[in-house]
PDB file of C-alpha atoms in Angstrom:
ATOM      1  CA  MET H   1      86.531 112.333 111.966  1.00  0.00           C
ATOM      2  CA  ASN H   2      88.927 113.335 108.722  1.00  0.00           C
ATOM      3  CA  HIS H   3      91.455 112.772 107.197  1.00  0.00           C
ATOM      4  CA  GLN H   4      93.731 113.730 110.092  1.00  0.00           C
ATOM      5  CA  GLU H   5      92.308 112.556 113.128  1.00  0.00           C
ATOM      6  CA  ARG H   6      92.301 108.772 111.568  1.00  0.00           C
ATOM      7  CA  LEU H   7      95.311 108.952 110.475  1.00  0.00           C
ATOM      8  CA  ALA H   8      96.526 109.762 113.954  1.00  0.00           C
ATOM      9  CA  LYS H   9      94.188 107.484 116.128  1.00  0.00           C
ATOM     10  CA  ALA H  10      93.678 104.046 114.027  1.00  0.00           C
ATOM     11  CA  GLY H  11      97.425 104.298 111.660  1.00  0.00           C
ATOM     12  CA  TRP H  12      95.736 104.673 108.604  1.00  0.00           C
ATOM     13  CA  ALA H  13      93.645 106.810 106.165  1.00  0.00           C
ATOM     14  CA  LEU H  14      91.826 105.982 103.244  1.00  0.00           C
ATOM     15  CA  PHE H  15      90.540 108.149 100.888  1.00  0.00           C
ATOM     16  CA  ASP H  16      87.885 108.602  98.587  1.00  0.00           C
ATOM     17  CA  THR H  17      87.600 108.953  94.331  1.00  0.00           C
ATOM     18  CA  ASP H  18      89.723 111.591  93.700  1.00  0.00           C
ATOM     19  CA  PRO H  19      89.762 112.853  90.246  1.00  0.00           C
ATOM     20  CA  ALA H  20      92.799 114.029  90.120  1.00  0.00           C
ATOM     21  CA  LEU H  21      93.618 110.889  91.768  1.00  0.00           C
ATOM     22  CA  GLU H  22      91.550 108.500  88.975  1.00  0.00           C
ATOM     23  CA  GLU H  23      93.776 110.807  86.012  1.00  0.00           C
ATOM     24  CA  TRP H  24      97.293 109.905  87.050  1.00  0.00           C
ATOM     25  CA  ALA H  25      96.160 106.454  87.891  1.00  0.00           C
ATOM     26  CA  SER H  26      95.335 105.426  85.027  1.00  0.00           C
ATOM     27  CA  ALA H  27      98.127 107.197  83.001  1.00  0.00           C
ATOM     28  CA  ALA H  28     100.324 105.148  85.735  1.00  0.00           C
ATOM     29  CA  ARG H  29      98.740 101.761  84.719  1.00  0.00           C
ATOM     30  CA  PRO H  30     100.814 100.776  81.445  1.00  0.00           C
ATOM     31  CA  VAL H  31     103.601 102.376  82.274  1.00  0.00           C
ATOM     32  CA  ALA H  32     103.691  99.873  85.440  1.00  0.00           C
ATOM     33  CA  GLU H  33     102.262  97.532  82.929  1.00  0.00           C
ATOM     34  CA  ASP H  34     105.497  97.589  80.638  1.00  0.00           C
ATOM     35  CA  ILE H  35     107.711  96.962  83.897  1.00  0.00           C
ATOM     36  CA  MET H  36     106.026  94.262  85.231  1.00  0.00           C
ATOM     37  CA  ALA H  37     106.350  92.627  82.049  1.00  0.00           C
ATOM     38  CA  ASP H  38     110.182  93.381  81.521  1.00  0.00           C
ATOM     39  CA  PRO H  39     111.801  90.030  81.722  1.00  0.00           C
ATOM     40  CA  GLN H  40     115.515  92.121  83.987  1.00  0.00           C
ATOM     41  CA  ALA H  41     112.350  92.997  86.411  1.00  0.00           C
ATOM     42  CA  GLN H  42     110.345  90.165  86.324  1.00  0.00           C
ATOM     43  CA  SER H  43     113.979  88.087  87.136  1.00  0.00           C
ATOM     44  CA  ASP H  44     114.806  90.460  90.005  1.00  0.00           C
ATOM     45  CA  TRP H  45     111.345  91.406  91.641  1.00  0.00           C
ATOM     46  CA  LEU H  46     109.163  88.492  90.788  1.00  0.00           C
ATOM     47  CA  ARG H  47     108.898  86.654  94.588  1.00  0.00           C
ATOM     48  CA  CYS H  48     106.890  83.752  96.642  1.00  0.00           C
ATOM     49  CA  GLY H  49     106.670  81.771  94.047  1.00  0.00           C
ATOM     50  CA  GLY H  50     105.791  84.246  91.287  1.00  0.00           C
ATOM     51  CA  THR H  51     103.049  85.488  93.660  1.00  0.00           C
ATOM     52  CA  TRP H  52     104.672  88.340  94.385  1.00  0.00           C
ATOM     53  CA  PHE H  53     105.834  91.450  91.915  1.00  0.00           C
ATOM     54  CA  ALA H  54     107.795  93.515  95.176  1.00  0.00           C
ATOM     55  CA  GLY H  55     109.090  95.816  92.826  1.00  0.00           C
ATOM     56  CA  VAL H  56     110.785  99.005  95.465  1.00  0.00           C
ATOM     57  CA  ASN H  57     111.117 102.251  93.396  1.00  0.00           C
ATOM     58  CA  ILE H  58     110.866 100.849  89.908  1.00  0.00           C
ATOM     59  CA  PHE H  59     108.612 102.921  89.285  1.00  0.00           C
ATOM     60  CA  PRO H  60     110.428 105.949  86.906  1.00  0.00           C
ATOM     61  CA  ASN H  61     108.293 109.078  88.077  1.00  0.00           C
ATOM     62  CA  ALA H  62     109.906 112.502  89.221  1.00  0.00           C
ATOM     63  CA  PRO H  63     109.395 114.241  92.067  1.00  0.00           C
ATOM     64  CA  ASP H  64     106.848 115.340  91.470  1.00  0.00           C
ATOM     65  CA  GLY H  65     104.859 112.120  90.568  1.00  0.00           C
ATOM     66  CA  SER H  66     105.609 112.173  86.900  1.00  0.00           C
ATOM     67  CA  VAL H  67     106.775 110.537  84.107  1.00  0.00           C
ATOM     68  CA  PRO H  68     107.421 112.893  81.403  1.00  0.00           C
ATOM     69  CA  GLY H  69     105.034 112.416  78.492  1.00  0.00           C
ATOM     70  CA  ARG H  70     102.925 109.488  80.149  1.00  0.00           C
ATOM     71  CA  VAL H  71     101.808 110.597  83.148  1.00  0.00           C
ATOM     72  CA  PRO H  72     101.032 113.939  85.465  1.00  0.00           C
ATOM     73  CA  ALA H  73     102.387 115.091  88.430  1.00  0.00           C
ATOM     74  CA  LEU H  74     100.661 113.537  90.925  1.00  0.00           C
ATOM     75  CA  ALA H  75      97.834 115.483  92.805  1.00  0.00           C
ATOM     76  CA  GLY H  76      94.811 115.126  94.659  1.00  0.00           C
ATOM     77  CA  GLU H  77      93.862 115.123  98.294  1.00  0.00           C
ATOM     78  CA  ALA H  78      95.026 112.133  99.437  1.00  0.00           C
ATOM     79  CA  PHE H  79      98.664 113.882  98.638  1.00  0.00           C
ATOM     80  CA  ARG H  80      97.829 116.785 100.463  1.00  0.00           C
ATOM     81  CA  ALA H  81      96.668 115.065 103.534  1.00  0.00           C
ATOM     82  CA  ALA H  82      99.983 112.989 103.191  1.00  0.00           C
ATOM     83  CA  CYS H  83     102.410 115.949 103.440  1.00  0.00           C
ATOM     84  CA  ALA H  84     100.689 117.497 106.265  1.00  0.00           C
ATOM     85  CA  SER H  85     100.883 114.713 108.311  1.00  0.00           C
ATOM     86  CA  ILE H  86     104.105 115.391 108.652  1.00  0.00           C
ATOM     87  CA  GLY H  87     103.711 119.286 108.071  1.00  0.00           C
ATOM     88  CA  VAL H  88     105.283 120.490 105.348  1.00  0.00           C
ATOM     89  CA  GLU H  89     103.491 120.868 102.110  1.00  0.00           C
ATOM     90  CA  ASP H  90     105.078 119.463  99.380  1.00  0.00           C
ATOM     91  CA  VAL H  91     108.166 116.860  99.453  1.00  0.00           C
ATOM     92  CA  ALA H  92     109.921 115.450  96.915  1.00  0.00           C
ATOM     93  CA  LEU H  93     108.421 111.665  95.513  1.00  0.00           C
ATOM     94  CA  ASP H  94     110.666 109.196  95.914  1.00  0.00           C
ATOM     95  CA  PRO H  95     110.130 105.830  92.348  1.00  0.00           C
ATOM     96  CA  ALA H  96     107.317 104.524  93.578  1.00  0.00           C
ATOM     97  CA  GLN H  97     107.277 100.755  94.556  1.00  0.00           C
ATOM     98  CA  ILE H  98     104.699  98.681  92.080  1.00  0.00           C
ATOM     99  CA  SER H  99     103.781  96.321  94.349  1.00  0.00           C
ATOM    100  CA  VAL H 100     101.731  93.437  92.443  1.00  0.00           C
ATOM    101  CA  CYS H 101      99.774  90.150  93.737  1.00  0.00           C
ATOM    102  CA  TYR H 102      99.141  87.552  91.840  1.00  0.00           C
ATOM    103  CA  PRO H 103      96.318  85.130  92.742  1.00  0.00           C
ATOM    104  CA  GLY H 104      97.666  82.722  95.005  1.00  0.00           C
ATOM    105  CA  TYR H 105     100.268  84.987  96.870  1.00  0.00           C
ATOM    106  CA  PRO H 106     101.910  83.644  98.736  1.00  0.00           C
ATOM    107  CA  LYS H 107     103.661  80.270  97.332  1.00  0.00           C
ATOM    108  CA  PRO H 108     106.698  78.932  99.132  1.00  0.00           C
ATOM    109  CA  TRP H 109     109.824  79.763  97.482  1.00  0.00           C
ATOM    110  CA  ALA H 110     113.289  78.593  97.808  1.00  0.00           C
ATOM    111  CA  GLN H 111     114.807  82.104  98.995  1.00  0.00           C
ATOM    112  CA  GLU H 112     112.555  82.281 102.041  1.00  0.00           C
ATOM    113  CA  SER H 113     111.853  79.348 105.030  1.00  0.00           C
ATOM    114  CA  GLU H 114     109.917  77.450 105.695  1.00  0.00           C
ATOM    115  CA  ALA H 115     109.407  79.671 109.425  1.00  0.00           C
ATOM    116  CA  SER H 116     108.970  82.869 107.203  1.00  0.00           C
ATOM    117  CA  PHE H 117     106.997  81.196 104.867  1.00  0.00           C
ATOM    118  CA  ARG H 118     104.766  80.920 107.707  1.00  0.00           C
ATOM    119  CA  PHE H 119     105.017  84.184 108.850  1.00  0.00           C
ATOM    120  CA  ARG H 120     104.495  85.505 105.641  1.00  0.00           C
ATOM    121  CA  ARG H 121     101.003  82.994 104.823  1.00  0.00           C
ATOM    122  CA  ASP H 122      99.379  83.470 108.873  1.00  0.00           C
ATOM    123  CA  ARG H 123     100.803  87.006 110.339  1.00  0.00           C
ATOM    124  CA  ASP H 124     100.345  88.627 106.908  1.00  0.00           C
ATOM    125  CA  ALA H 125     104.011  89.252 106.577  1.00  0.00           C
ATOM    126  CA  ALA H 126     103.947  91.941 109.293  1.00  0.00           C
ATOM    127  CA  HIS H 127     107.063  95.039 109.759  1.00  0.00           C
ATOM    128  CA  VAL H 128     107.510  98.323 110.042  1.00  0.00           C
ATOM    129  CA  ASP H 129     108.908  99.569 106.706  1.00  0.00           C
ATOM    130  CA  GLY H 130     112.670 101.064 107.339  1.00  0.00           C
ATOM    131  CA  LEU H 131     113.952  98.483 109.011  1.00  0.00           C
ATOM    132  CA  LEU H 132     116.028  96.133 107.801  1.00  0.00           C
ATOM    133  CA  ARG H 133     117.143  92.680 108.822  1.00  0.00           C
ATOM    134  CA  ASP H 134     121.208  91.216 107.968  1.00  0.00           C
ATOM    135  CA  GLN H 135     121.935  87.618 107.667  1.00  0.00           C
ATOM    136  CA  ASN H 136     121.581  86.687 111.257  1.00  0.00           C
ATOM    137  CA  ARG H 137     118.125  88.212 110.912  1.00  0.00           C
ATOM    138  CA  ASP H 138     119.090  90.706 113.230  1.00  0.00           C
ATOM    139  CA  ARG H 139     117.435  94.275 112.547  1.00  0.00           C
ATOM    140  CA  THR H 140     117.930  97.760 112.833  1.00  0.00           C
ATOM    141  CA  LEU H 141     116.829 101.134 111.522  1.00  0.00           C
ATOM    142  CA  GLY H 142     117.972 101.800 108.042  1.00  0.00           C
ATOM    143  CA  GLU H 143     115.904 104.031 105.408  1.00  0.00           C
ATOM    144  CA  VAL H 144     112.530 106.020 107.680  1.00  0.00           C
ATOM    145  CA  HIS H 145     109.872 106.369 105.052  1.00  0.00           C
ATOM    146  CA  GLY H 146     107.627 109.824 106.738  1.00  0.00           C
ATOM    147  CA  PHE H 147     105.011 108.371 104.904  1.00  0.00           C
ATOM    148  CA  ILE H 148     102.845 105.637 103.108  1.00  0.00           C
ATOM    149  CA  LEU H 149     100.561 106.798 100.307  1.00  0.00           C
ATOM    150  CA  GLY H 150      99.442 103.342  98.505  1.00  0.00           C
ATOM    151  CA  ILE H 151      97.539 104.533  94.856  1.00  0.00           C
ATOM    152  CA  PRO H 152      96.007 101.262  93.504  1.00  0.00           C
ATOM    153  CA  LEU H 153      96.314 100.495  89.653  1.00  0.00           C
ATOM    154  CA  SER H 154      94.381  98.148  89.557  1.00  0.00           C
ATOM    155  CA  ALA H 155      90.578  97.204  90.118  1.00  0.00           C
ATOM    156  CA  THR H 156      89.783  94.383  91.848  1.00  0.00           C
ATOM    157  CA  PRO H 157      87.917  92.492  94.259  1.00  0.00           C
ATOM    158  CA  PRO H 158      88.485  93.187  97.793  1.00  0.00           C
ATOM    159  CA  GLN H 159      90.144  89.480  98.629  1.00  0.00           C
ATOM    160  CA  ALA H 160      93.093  89.765  97.060  1.00  0.00           C
ATOM    161  CA  ALA H 161      95.460  90.355  98.700  1.00  0.00           C
ATOM    162  CA  PRO H 162      95.067  93.834 100.903  1.00  0.00           C
ATOM    163  CA  LEU H 163      96.706  95.806 102.602  1.00  0.00           C
ATOM    164  CA  VAL H 164      96.669  94.859 106.553  1.00  0.00           C
ATOM    165  CA  VAL H 165      96.681  97.356 109.996  1.00  0.00           C
ATOM    166  CA  TRP H 166      96.951  96.713 112.641  1.00  0.00           C
ATOM    167  CA  GLU H 167      94.978 100.103 114.624  1.00  0.00           C
ATOM    168  CA  GLY H 168      96.759 101.849 116.519  1.00  0.00           C
ATOM    169  CA  SER H 169      99.676 100.394 116.512  1.00  0.00           C
ATOM    170  CA  GLN H 170     101.831 102.842 115.503  1.00  0.00           C
ATOM    171  CA  GLU H 171     102.088 103.963 118.626  1.00  0.00           C
ATOM    172  CA  ILE H 172     102.778 101.558 121.082  1.00  0.00           C
ATOM    173  CA  MET H 173     106.204 101.314 117.615  1.00  0.00           C
ATOM    174  CA  ARG H 174     106.762 105.105 119.031  1.00  0.00           C
ATOM    175  CA  ALA H 175     107.170 104.529 122.548  1.00  0.00           C
ATOM    176  CA  ALA H 176     109.033 100.903 121.818  1.00  0.00           C
ATOM    177  CA  PHE H 177     111.185 102.955 119.942  1.00  0.00           C
ATOM    178  CA  ARG H 178     111.761 106.074 122.008  1.00  0.00           C
ATOM    179  CA  ASP H 179     112.329 103.665 124.835  1.00  0.00           C
ATOM    180  CA  ARG H 180     115.321 101.586 123.091  1.00  0.00           C
ATOM    181  CA  PHE H 181     116.918 104.245 121.756  1.00  0.00           C
ATOM    182  CA  ALA H 182     117.259 106.874 124.612  1.00  0.00           C
ATOM    183  CA  GLY H 183     119.953 108.046 125.426  1.00  0.00           C
ATOM    184  CA  LEU H 184     121.437 108.140 122.654  1.00  0.00           C
ATOM    185  CA  ALA H 185     122.241 110.468 119.560  1.00  0.00           C
ATOM    186  CA  PRO H 186     119.704 109.882 116.625  1.00  0.00           C
ATOM    187  CA  GLY H 187     123.123 110.124 113.895  1.00  0.00           C
ATOM    188  CA  ASP H 188     123.894 106.044 116.323  1.00  0.00           C
ATOM    189  CA  TRP H 189     120.637 104.953 116.122  1.00  0.00           C
ATOM    190  CA  GLY H 190     121.474 103.192 112.620  1.00  0.00           C
ATOM    191  CA  ARG H 191     123.714 101.497 114.477  1.00  0.00           C
ATOM    192  CA  GLU H 192     121.879 100.040 117.077  1.00  0.00           C
ATOM    193  CA  VAL H 193     120.862  96.143 116.975  1.00  0.00           C
ATOM    194  CA  ILE H 194     116.476  96.787 117.137  1.00  0.00           C
ATOM    195  CA  THR H 195     115.693  93.112 116.662  1.00  0.00           C
ATOM    196  CA  GLU H 196     114.383  92.300 120.267  1.00  0.00           C
ATOM    197  CA  THR H 197     112.998  95.120 120.864  1.00  0.00           C
ATOM    198  CA  TYR H 198     111.042  95.250 117.322  1.00  0.00           C
ATOM    199  CA  VAL H 199     110.171  91.077 117.924  1.00  0.00           C
ATOM    200  CA  ALA H 200     108.581  91.382 121.469  1.00  0.00           C
ATOM    201  CA  THR H 201     106.462  94.901 120.275  1.00  0.00           C
ATOM    202  CA  ARG H 202     105.674  93.082 117.339  1.00  0.00           C
ATOM    203  CA  ARG H 203     103.703  90.606 119.665  1.00  0.00           C
ATOM    204  CA  ARG H 204     102.450  93.163 121.441  1.00  0.00           C
ATOM    205  CA  VAL H 205     100.884  94.440 118.783  1.00  0.00           C
ATOM    206  CA  PHE H 206      99.579  91.554 117.266  1.00  0.00           C
ATOM    207  CA  GLU H 207      97.800  90.462 121.142  1.00  0.00           C
ATOM    208  CA  THR H 208      96.009  93.839 121.105  1.00  0.00           C
ATOM    209  CA  CYS H 209      95.261  95.802 118.373  1.00  0.00           C
ATOM    210  CA  ALA H 210      92.858  94.965 116.023  1.00  0.00           C
ATOM    211  CA  ARG H 211      93.525  93.473 112.472  1.00  0.00           C
ATOM    212  CA  ILE H 212      91.603  95.660 109.398  1.00  0.00           C
ATOM    213  CA  GLU H 213      92.214  95.027 105.916  1.00  0.00           C
ATOM    214  CA  VAL H 214      91.576  97.829 103.239  1.00  0.00           C
ATOM    215  CA  HIS H 215      90.587  97.873 100.628  1.00  0.00           C
ATOM    216  CA  ALA H 216      90.381 100.495  98.427  1.00  0.00           C
ATOM    217  CA  GLN H 217      90.155 100.878  93.912  1.00  0.00           C
ATOM    218  CA  PRO H 218      91.776 102.597  91.249  1.00  0.00           C
ATOM    219  CA  GLY H 219      90.798 106.421  92.188  1.00  0.00           C
ATOM    220  CA  GLN H 220      91.125 105.810  95.456  1.00  0.00           C
ATOM    221  CA  ALA H 221      94.563 106.160  97.926  1.00  0.00           C
ATOM    222  CA  TYR H 222      95.449 104.721 101.438  1.00  0.00           C
ATOM    223  CA  LEU H 223      97.546 106.739 103.826  1.00  0.00           C
ATOM    224  CA  VAL H 224      99.650 104.877 106.216  1.00  0.00           C
ATOM    225  CA  HIS H 225     101.138 106.368 109.307  1.00  0.00           C
ATOM    226  CA  ARG H 226     105.341 105.588 109.325  1.00  0.00           C
ATOM    227  CA  LEU H 227     105.418 103.450 112.567  1.00  0.00           C
ATOM    228  CA  ALA H 228     102.380 101.437 111.954  1.00  0.00           C
ATOM    229  CA  LEU H 229     102.154  97.731 110.895  1.00  0.00           C
ATOM    230  CA  HIS H 230     101.441  97.082 107.957  1.00  0.00           C
ATOM    231  CA  GLY H 231     101.140  93.923 105.673  1.00  0.00           C
ATOM    232  CA  VAL H 232      99.845  91.981 102.757  1.00  0.00           C
ATOM    233  CA  ALA H 233      96.552  89.014 103.369  1.00  0.00           C
ATOM    234  CA  PRO H 234      96.912  86.060 101.596  1.00  0.00           C
ATOM    235  CA  TRP H 235      94.558  85.632  98.504  1.00  0.00           C
ATOM    236  CA  GLY H 236      91.486  85.216  99.687  1.00  0.00           C
ATOM    237  CA  GLU H 237      88.049  83.025  97.341  1.00  0.00           C
ATOM    238  CA  GLY H 238      87.122  84.838  95.764  1.00  0.00           C
ATOM    239  CA  GLY H 239      89.803  87.315  94.400  1.00  0.00           C
ATOM    240  CA  GLY H 240      89.606  87.345  90.906  1.00  0.00           C
ATOM    241  CA  GLU H 241      91.418  86.534  88.812  1.00  0.00           C
ATOM    242  CA  ALA H 242      93.578  89.779  88.044  1.00  0.00           C
ATOM    243  CA  PRO H 243      96.386  91.272  88.313  1.00  0.00           C
ATOM    244  CA  ARG H 244      96.908  93.661  92.501  1.00  0.00           C
ATOM    245  CA  ILE H 245      98.735  96.361  91.499  1.00  0.00           C
ATOM    246  CA  ILE H 246      99.597  99.252  94.009  1.00  0.00           C
ATOM    247  CA  ALA H 247     101.420 101.854  93.680  1.00  0.00           C
ATOM    248  CA  TYR H 248     103.523 103.360  96.911  1.00  0.00           C
ATOM    249  CA  PHE H 249     105.220 106.332  97.908  1.00  0.00           C
ATOM    250  CA  ARG H 250     106.943 106.904 101.292  1.00  0.00           C
ATOM    251  CA  PRO H 251     109.887 109.467 100.530  1.00  0.00           C
ATOM    252  CA  ASP H 252     111.838 110.891 103.384  1.00  0.00           C
ATOM    253  CA  PRO H 253     111.179 114.374 103.752  1.00  0.00           C
ATOM    254  CA  PHE H 254     114.128 115.273 105.001  1.00  0.00           C
ATOM    255  CA  PRO H 255     117.781 113.782 103.471  1.00  0.00           C
ATOM    256  CA  GLY H 256     120.561 114.080 105.109  1.00  0.00           C
ATOM    257  CA  ALA H 257     118.788 114.695 108.522  1.00  0.00           C
ATOM    258  CA  ALA H 258     119.111 112.283 112.021  1.00  0.00           C
ATOM    259  CA  PRO H 259     116.827 110.676 112.452  1.00  0.00           C
ATOM    260  CA  ASP H 260     114.610 111.972 115.503  1.00  0.00           C
ATOM    261  CA  TRP H 261     111.611 113.271 113.361  1.00  0.00           C
ATOM    262  CA  TRP H 262     110.874 109.980 112.698  1.00  0.00           C
ATOM    263  CA  LEU H 263     109.425 109.309 116.596  1.00  0.00           C
ATOM    264  CA  ASP H 264     109.024 113.213 117.001  1.00  0.00           C
ATOM    265  CA  LEU H 265     106.207 114.381 114.306  1.00  0.00           C
ATOM    266  CA  PRO H 266     102.635 113.707 114.430  1.00  0.00           C
TER     267      PRO H 266
END
């Protein structure tokens, strides 16, 4: 089974060590560490009792993944496969998320309810990217992403808060959202409250899909389907003392377009 077939069936694919990604990760790590050490960035993004630096869209990369003078353009098999998975040859990359977990993740924190903390701890904070939640906990479709490309920047043991994916969940989510948005113009999807559909479908995924922990090292990468339910496992015994640092790209390949492609593309 090749990477495209695996992505279509399982909702994720792991790519072996690639010299182009090794070069990119090696150059990107010190840039990420500078960001992690910045007091303002820490104030903005440290969560979960100081055990998670969320760092959404904080990496200063250009649309080709480069940071002038410091990091080369993103290249390699994983990026080519990510583009091919949505039928394009290239895509303008968003500023990467720098997601950092520290030993002890997750810990309670004041901005998270007890129920939310339990869900983070016991269900890996499982989610589909791009859904927004308001103060009433109502969910709507916000951003849409073509894919999720994770590139590790630090070498860690498998127990160091790995990515979690529920295999095959992308097709369950796709079918549920298609039913929910049936008869609506795609331009109106973002105004629909989809909490009931999302929560019920997520529960079905927990009951029917295998929960897989995905671990990779610098030079490797993993590609996750945009509709797959995924999250982050708690820091386990044997996870070590060094932070787990991952750069995530989640570009919108068709900015300004109605979001029907989000459900229609493979």
